[in-house]
PDB file of C-alpha atoms in Angstrom:
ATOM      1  CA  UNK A 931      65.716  32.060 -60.400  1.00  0.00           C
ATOM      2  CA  UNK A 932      66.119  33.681 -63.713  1.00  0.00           C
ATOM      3  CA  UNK A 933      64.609  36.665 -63.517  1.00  0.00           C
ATOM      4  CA  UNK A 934      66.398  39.355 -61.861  1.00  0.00           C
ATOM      5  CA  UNK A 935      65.873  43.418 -62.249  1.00  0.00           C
ATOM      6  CA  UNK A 936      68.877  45.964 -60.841  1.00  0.00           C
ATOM      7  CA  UNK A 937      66.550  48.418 -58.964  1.00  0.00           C
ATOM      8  CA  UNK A 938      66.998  51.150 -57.021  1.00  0.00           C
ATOM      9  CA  UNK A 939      64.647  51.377 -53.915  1.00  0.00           C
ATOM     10  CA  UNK A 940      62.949  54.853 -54.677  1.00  0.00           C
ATOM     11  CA  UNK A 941      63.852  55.243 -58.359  1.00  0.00           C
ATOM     12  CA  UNK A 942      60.351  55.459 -59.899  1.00  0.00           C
ATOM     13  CA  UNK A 943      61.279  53.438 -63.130  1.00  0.00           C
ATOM     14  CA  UNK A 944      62.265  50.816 -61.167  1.00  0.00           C
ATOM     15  CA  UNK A 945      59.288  50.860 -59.118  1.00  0.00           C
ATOM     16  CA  UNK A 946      56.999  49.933 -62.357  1.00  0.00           C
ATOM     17  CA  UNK A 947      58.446  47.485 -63.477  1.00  0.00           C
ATOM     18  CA  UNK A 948      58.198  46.081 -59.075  1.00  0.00           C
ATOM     19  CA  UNK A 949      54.508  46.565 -59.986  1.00  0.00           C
ATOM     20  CA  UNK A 950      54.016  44.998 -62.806  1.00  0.00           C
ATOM     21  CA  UNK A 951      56.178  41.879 -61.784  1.00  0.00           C
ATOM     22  CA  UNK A 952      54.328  41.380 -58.588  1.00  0.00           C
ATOM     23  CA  UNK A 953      51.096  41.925 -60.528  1.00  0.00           C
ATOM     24  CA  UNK A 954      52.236  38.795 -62.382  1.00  0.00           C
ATOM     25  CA  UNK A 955      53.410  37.048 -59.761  1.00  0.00           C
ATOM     26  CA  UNK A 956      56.441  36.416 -60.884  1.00  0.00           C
ATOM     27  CA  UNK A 957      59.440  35.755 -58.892  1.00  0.00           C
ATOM     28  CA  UNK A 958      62.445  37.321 -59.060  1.00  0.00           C
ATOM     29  CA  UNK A 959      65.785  38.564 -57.667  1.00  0.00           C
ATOM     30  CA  UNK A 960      66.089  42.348 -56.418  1.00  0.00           C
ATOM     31  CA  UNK A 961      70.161  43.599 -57.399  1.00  0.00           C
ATOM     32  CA  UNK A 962      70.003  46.841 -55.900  1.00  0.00           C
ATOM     33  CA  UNK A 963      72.166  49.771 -57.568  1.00  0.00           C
ATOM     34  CA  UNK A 964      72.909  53.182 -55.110  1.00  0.00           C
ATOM     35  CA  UNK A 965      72.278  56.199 -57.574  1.00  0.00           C
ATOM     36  CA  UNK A 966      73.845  58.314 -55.077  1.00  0.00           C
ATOM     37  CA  UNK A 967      76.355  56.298 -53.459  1.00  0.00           C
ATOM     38  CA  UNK A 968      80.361  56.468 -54.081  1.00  0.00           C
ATOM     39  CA  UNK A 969      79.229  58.838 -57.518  1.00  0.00           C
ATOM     40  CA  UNK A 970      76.479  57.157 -57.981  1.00  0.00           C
ATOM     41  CA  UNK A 971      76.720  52.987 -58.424  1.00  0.00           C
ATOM     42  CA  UNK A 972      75.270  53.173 -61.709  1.00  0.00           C
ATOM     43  CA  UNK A 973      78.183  54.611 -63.496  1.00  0.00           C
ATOM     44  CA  UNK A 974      80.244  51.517 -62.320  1.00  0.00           C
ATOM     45  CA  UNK A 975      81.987  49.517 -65.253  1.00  0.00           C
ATOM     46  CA  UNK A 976      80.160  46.362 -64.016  1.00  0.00           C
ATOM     47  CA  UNK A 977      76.940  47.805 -64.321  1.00  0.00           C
ATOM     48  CA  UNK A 978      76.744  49.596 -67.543  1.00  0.00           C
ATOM     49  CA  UNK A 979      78.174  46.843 -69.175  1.00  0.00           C
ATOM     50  CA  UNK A 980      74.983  45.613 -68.856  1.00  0.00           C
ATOM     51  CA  UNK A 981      72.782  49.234 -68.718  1.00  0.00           C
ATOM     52  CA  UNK A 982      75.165  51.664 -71.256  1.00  0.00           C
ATOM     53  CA  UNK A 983      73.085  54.377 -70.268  1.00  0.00           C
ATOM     54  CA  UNK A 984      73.618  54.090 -66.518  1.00  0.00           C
ATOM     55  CA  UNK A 985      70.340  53.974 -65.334  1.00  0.00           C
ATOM     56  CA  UNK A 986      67.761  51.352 -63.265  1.00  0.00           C
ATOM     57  CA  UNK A 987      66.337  49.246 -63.894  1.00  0.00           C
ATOM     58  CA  UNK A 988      67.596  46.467 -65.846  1.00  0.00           C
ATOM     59  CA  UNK A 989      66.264  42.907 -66.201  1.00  0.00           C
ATOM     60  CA  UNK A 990      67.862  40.348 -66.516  1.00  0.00           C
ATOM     61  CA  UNK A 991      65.758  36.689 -67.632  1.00  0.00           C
ATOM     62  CA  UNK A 992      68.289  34.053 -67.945  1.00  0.00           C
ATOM     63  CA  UNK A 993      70.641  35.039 -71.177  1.00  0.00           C
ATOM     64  CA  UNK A 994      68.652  38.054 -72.597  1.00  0.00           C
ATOM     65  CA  UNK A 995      68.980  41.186 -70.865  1.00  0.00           C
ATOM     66  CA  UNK A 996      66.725  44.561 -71.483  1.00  0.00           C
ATOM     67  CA  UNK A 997      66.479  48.270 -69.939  1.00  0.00           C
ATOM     68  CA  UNK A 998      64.121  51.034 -70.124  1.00  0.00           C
ATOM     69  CA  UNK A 999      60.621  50.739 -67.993  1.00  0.00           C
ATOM     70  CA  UNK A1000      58.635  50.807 -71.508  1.00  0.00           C
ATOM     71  CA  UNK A1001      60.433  48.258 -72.862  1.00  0.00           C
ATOM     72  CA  UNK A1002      60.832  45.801 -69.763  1.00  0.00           C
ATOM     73  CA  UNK A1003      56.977  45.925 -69.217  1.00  0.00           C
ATOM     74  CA  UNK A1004      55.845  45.091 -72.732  1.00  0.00           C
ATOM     75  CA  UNK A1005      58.429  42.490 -72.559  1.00  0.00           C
ATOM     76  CA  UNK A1006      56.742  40.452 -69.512  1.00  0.00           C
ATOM     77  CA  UNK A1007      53.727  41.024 -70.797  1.00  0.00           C
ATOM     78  CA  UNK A1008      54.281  39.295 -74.074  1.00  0.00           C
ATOM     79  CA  UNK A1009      56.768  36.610 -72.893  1.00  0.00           C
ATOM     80  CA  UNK A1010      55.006  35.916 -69.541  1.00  0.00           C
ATOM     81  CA  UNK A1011      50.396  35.025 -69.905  1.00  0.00           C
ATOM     82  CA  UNK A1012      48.621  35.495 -66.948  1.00  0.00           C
ATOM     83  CA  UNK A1013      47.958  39.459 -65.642  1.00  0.00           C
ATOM     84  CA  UNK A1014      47.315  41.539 -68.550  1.00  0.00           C
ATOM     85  CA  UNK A1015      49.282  44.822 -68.792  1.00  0.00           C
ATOM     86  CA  UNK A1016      48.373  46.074 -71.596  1.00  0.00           C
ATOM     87  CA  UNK A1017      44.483  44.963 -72.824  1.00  0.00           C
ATOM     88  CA  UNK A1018      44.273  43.254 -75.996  1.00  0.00           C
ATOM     89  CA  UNK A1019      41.102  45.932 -77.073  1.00  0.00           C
ATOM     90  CA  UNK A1020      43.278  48.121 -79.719  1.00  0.00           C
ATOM     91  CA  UNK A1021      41.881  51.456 -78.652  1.00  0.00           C
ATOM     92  CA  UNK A1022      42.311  49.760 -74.519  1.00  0.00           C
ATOM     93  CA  UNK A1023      45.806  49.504 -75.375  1.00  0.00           C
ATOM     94  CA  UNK A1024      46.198  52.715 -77.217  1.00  0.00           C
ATOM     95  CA  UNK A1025      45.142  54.609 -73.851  1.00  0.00           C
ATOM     96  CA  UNK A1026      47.288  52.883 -71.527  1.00  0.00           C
ATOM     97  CA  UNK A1027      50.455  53.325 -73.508  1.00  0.00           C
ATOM     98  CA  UNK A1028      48.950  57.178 -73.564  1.00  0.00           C
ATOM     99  CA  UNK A1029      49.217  57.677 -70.473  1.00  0.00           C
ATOM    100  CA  UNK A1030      52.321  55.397 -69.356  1.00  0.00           C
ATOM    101  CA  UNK A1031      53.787  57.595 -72.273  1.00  0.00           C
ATOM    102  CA  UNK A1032      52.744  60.861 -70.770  1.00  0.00           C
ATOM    103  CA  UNK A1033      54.346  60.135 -67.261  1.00  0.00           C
ATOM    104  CA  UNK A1034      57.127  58.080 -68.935  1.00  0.00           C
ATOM    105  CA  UNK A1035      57.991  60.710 -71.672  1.00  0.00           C
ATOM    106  CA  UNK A1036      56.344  63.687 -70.570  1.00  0.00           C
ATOM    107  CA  UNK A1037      56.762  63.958 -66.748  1.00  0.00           C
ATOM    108  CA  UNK A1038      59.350  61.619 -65.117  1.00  0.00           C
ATOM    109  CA  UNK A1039      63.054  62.559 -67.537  1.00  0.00           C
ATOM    110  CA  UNK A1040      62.568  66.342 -66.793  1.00  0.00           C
ATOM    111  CA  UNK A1041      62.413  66.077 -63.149  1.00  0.00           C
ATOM    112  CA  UNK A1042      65.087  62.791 -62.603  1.00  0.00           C
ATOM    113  CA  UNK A1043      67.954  62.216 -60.674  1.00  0.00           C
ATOM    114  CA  UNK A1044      70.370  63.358 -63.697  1.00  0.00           C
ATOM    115  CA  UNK A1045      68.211  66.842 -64.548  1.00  0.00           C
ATOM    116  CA  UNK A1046      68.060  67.411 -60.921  1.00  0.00           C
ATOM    117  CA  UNK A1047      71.789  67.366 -60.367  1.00  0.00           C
ATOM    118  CA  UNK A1048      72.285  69.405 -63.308  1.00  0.00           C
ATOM    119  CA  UNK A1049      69.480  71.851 -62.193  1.00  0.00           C
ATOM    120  CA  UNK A1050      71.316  72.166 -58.898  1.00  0.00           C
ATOM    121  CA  UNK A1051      69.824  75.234 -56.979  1.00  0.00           C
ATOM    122  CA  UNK A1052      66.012  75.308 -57.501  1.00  0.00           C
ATOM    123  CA  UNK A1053      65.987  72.052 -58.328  1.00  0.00           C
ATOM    124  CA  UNK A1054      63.003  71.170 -56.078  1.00  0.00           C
ATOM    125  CA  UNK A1055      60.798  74.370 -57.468  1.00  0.00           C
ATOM    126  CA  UNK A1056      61.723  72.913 -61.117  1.00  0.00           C
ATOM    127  CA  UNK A1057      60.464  68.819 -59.976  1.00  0.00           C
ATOM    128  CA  UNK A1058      57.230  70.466 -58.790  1.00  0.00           C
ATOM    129  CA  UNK A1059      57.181  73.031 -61.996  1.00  0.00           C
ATOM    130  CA  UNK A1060      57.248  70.150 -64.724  1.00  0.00           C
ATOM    131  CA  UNK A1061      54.980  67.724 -62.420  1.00  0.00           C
ATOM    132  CA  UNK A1062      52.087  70.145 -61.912  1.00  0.00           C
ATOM    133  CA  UNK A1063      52.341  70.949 -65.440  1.00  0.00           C
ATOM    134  CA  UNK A1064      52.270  67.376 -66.438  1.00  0.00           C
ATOM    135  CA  UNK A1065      49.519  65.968 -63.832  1.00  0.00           C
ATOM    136  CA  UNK A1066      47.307  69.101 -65.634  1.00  0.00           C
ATOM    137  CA  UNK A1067      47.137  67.287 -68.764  1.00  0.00           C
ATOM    138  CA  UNK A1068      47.072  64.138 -67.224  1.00  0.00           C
ATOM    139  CA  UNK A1069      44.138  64.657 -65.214  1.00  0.00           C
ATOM    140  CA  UNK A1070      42.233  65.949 -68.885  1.00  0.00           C
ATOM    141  CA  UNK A1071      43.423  62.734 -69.799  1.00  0.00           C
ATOM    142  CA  UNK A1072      41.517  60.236 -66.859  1.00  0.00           C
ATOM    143  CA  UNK A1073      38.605  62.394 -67.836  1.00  0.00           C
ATOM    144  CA  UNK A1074      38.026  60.498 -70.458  1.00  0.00           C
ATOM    145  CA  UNK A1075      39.780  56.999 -70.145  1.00  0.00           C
ATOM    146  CA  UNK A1076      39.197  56.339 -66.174  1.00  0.00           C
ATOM    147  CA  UNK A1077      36.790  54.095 -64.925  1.00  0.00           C
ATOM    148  CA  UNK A1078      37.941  52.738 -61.834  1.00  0.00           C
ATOM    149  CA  UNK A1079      41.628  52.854 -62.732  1.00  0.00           C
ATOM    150  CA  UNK A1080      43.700  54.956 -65.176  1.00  0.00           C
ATOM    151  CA  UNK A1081      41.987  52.946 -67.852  1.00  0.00           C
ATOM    152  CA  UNK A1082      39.149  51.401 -67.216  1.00  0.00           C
ATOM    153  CA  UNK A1083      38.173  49.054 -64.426  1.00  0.00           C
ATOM    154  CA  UNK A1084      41.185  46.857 -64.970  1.00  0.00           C
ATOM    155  CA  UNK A1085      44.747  47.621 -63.669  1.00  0.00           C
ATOM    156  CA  UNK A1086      47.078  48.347 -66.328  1.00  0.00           C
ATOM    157  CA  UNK A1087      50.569  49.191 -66.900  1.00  0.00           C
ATOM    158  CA  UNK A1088      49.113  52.837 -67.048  1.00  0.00           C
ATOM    159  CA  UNK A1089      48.424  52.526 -63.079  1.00  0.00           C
ATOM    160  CA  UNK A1090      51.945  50.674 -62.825  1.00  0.00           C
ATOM    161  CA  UNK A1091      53.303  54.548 -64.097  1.00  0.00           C
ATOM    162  CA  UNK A1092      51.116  56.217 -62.118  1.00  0.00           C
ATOM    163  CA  UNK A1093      51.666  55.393 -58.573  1.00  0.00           C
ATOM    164  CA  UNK A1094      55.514  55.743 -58.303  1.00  0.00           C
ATOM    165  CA  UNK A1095      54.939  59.348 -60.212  1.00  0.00           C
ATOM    166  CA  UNK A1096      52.592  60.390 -57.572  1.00  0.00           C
ATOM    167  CA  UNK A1097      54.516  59.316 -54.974  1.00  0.00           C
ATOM    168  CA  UNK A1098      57.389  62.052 -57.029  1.00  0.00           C
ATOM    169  CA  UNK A1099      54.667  64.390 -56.698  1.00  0.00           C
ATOM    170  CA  UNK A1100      54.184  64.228 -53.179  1.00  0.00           C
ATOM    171  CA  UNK A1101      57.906  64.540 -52.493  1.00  0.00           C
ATOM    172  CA  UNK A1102      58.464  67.531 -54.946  1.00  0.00           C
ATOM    173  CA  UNK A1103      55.166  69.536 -52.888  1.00  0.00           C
ATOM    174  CA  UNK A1104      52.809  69.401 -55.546  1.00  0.00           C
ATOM    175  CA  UNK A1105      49.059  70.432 -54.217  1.00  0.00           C
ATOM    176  CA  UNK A1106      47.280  66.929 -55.588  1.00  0.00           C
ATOM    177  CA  UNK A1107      44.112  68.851 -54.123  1.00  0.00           C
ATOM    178  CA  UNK A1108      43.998  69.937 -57.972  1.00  0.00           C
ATOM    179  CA  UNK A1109      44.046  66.288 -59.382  1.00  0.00           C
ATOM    180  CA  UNK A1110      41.058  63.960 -57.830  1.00  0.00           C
ATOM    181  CA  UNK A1111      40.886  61.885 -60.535  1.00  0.00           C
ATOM    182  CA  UNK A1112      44.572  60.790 -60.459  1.00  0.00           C
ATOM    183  CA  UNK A1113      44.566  60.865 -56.415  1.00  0.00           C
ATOM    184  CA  UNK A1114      41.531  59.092 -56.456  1.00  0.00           C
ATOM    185  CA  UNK A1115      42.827  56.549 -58.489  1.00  0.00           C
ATOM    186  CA  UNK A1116      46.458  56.462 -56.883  1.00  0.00           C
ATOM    187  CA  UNK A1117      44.461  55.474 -52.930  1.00  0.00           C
ATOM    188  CA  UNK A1118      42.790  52.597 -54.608  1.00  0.00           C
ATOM    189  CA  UNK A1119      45.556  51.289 -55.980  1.00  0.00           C
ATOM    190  CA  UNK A1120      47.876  51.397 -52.883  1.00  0.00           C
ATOM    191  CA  UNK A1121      45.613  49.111 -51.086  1.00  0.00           C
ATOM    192  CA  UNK A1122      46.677  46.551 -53.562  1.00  0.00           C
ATOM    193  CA  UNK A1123      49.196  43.645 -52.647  1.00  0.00           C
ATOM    194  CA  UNK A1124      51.073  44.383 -55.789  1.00  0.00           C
ATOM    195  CA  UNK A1125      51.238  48.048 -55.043  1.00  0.00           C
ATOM    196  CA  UNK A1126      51.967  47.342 -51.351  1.00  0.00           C
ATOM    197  CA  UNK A1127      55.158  44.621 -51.969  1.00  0.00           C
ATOM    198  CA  UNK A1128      56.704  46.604 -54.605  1.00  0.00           C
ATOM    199  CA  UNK A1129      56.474  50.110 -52.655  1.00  0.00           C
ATOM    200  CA  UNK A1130      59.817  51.567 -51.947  1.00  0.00           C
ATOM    201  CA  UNK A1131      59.752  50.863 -48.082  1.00  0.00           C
ATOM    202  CA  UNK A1132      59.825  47.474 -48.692  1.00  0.00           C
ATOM    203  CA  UNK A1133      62.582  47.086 -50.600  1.00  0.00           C
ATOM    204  CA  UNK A1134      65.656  45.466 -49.485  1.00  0.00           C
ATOM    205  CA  UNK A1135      67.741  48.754 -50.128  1.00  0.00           C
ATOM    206  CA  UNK A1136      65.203  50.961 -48.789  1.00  0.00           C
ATOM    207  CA  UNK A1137      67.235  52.797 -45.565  1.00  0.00           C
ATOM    208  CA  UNK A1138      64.946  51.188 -42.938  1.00  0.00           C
ATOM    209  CA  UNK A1139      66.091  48.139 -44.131  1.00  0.00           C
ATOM    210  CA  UNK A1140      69.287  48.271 -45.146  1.00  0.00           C
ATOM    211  CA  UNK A1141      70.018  49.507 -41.804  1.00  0.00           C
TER     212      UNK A1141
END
């Protein structure tokens, strides 16, 4: 198998790129890295060798290696036909790396793991602080590109960042009573077998399992 991708059960990074594999149905093998474990197994020599920046996921297909969600999904996109991520339209595509950008820029790196720990105390009124604020423009957003999904009536990579950033919301307490559009959109797609096989609970390192 050549594809693999070092993942981390409920990292939400990781959790895209799940999506979009699955949504290709591509195969591949799952490498899980703790981010809490022993320090953290991401700061291991082994592993950022391969990911300098210590973080999940990376992919690995055959002798070229890549990190960074953004990056990984364009990649399969391009190198692997079949499910389109990212619509060929120019303005189609323009909106769906819009709003991947939003959650992957604007949202998801101020409430991680690493600002979290930094954070320390209050940590969980900050997550919900910079979530809220970001779902707010988000939801302005889906106004005016949503059809059925984020963009349209076709799954894109935009969903792929939106499901694993709700899921972040509902941990962190945010009231998603204030964003129908993105929670209407976020039920739809988790009746999906791509949203289903990739959801943290299913992963090999999620607790249940690894139990």
């Amino acid at each position: 198998m050549s594809l693999k991708l070092y993942t981390y059960w409920r990292s939400s990074c990781s959790w895209r790129v799940r999506i979009c594999l699955a949504l290709k149905s591509l195969e591949y093998e799952s490498l899980p890295i703790h981010l809490v474990k022993n320090g953290g197994e991401q700061h291991m020599d082994n592993y950022t060798e391969l990911n300098p920046i210590a973080q999940v996921p990376t992919l690995v297909d055959g002798n070229f290696q890549l990190t960074q969600s953004m990056a990984i999904m364009e990649y399969l996109d391009e190198k692997y036909p079949g499910f389109e991520l990212f619509p060929k339209e120019i303005e189609s595509k323009a909106h769906v790396r819009q709003v991947c950008e939003i959650i992957n820029s604007g949202i998801q790196p101020i409430q991680n793991l690493n600002v979290l720990q930094k954070v320390g105390e209050g940590k969980a009124a900050w997550a919900k602080h910079f979530i809220a604020r970001g779902f707010d423009a988000l939801e302005k957003i889906l106004v005016k590109t949503a059809g059925k999904y984020s963009v349209g009536d076709d799954i894109t990579a935009a969903d792929a960042c939106l499901v694993p950033q709700v899921m972040n919301a509902v941990r962190f307490d945010v009231d998603m009573v204030n964003y129908p559009i993105i929670s209407r959109i976020n039920t739809s797609l988790l009746e999906h077998e791509a949203f289903k096989v990739s959801d943290p609970e299913n992963q090999v390192d999620a607790p249940a399992k690894a139990q």
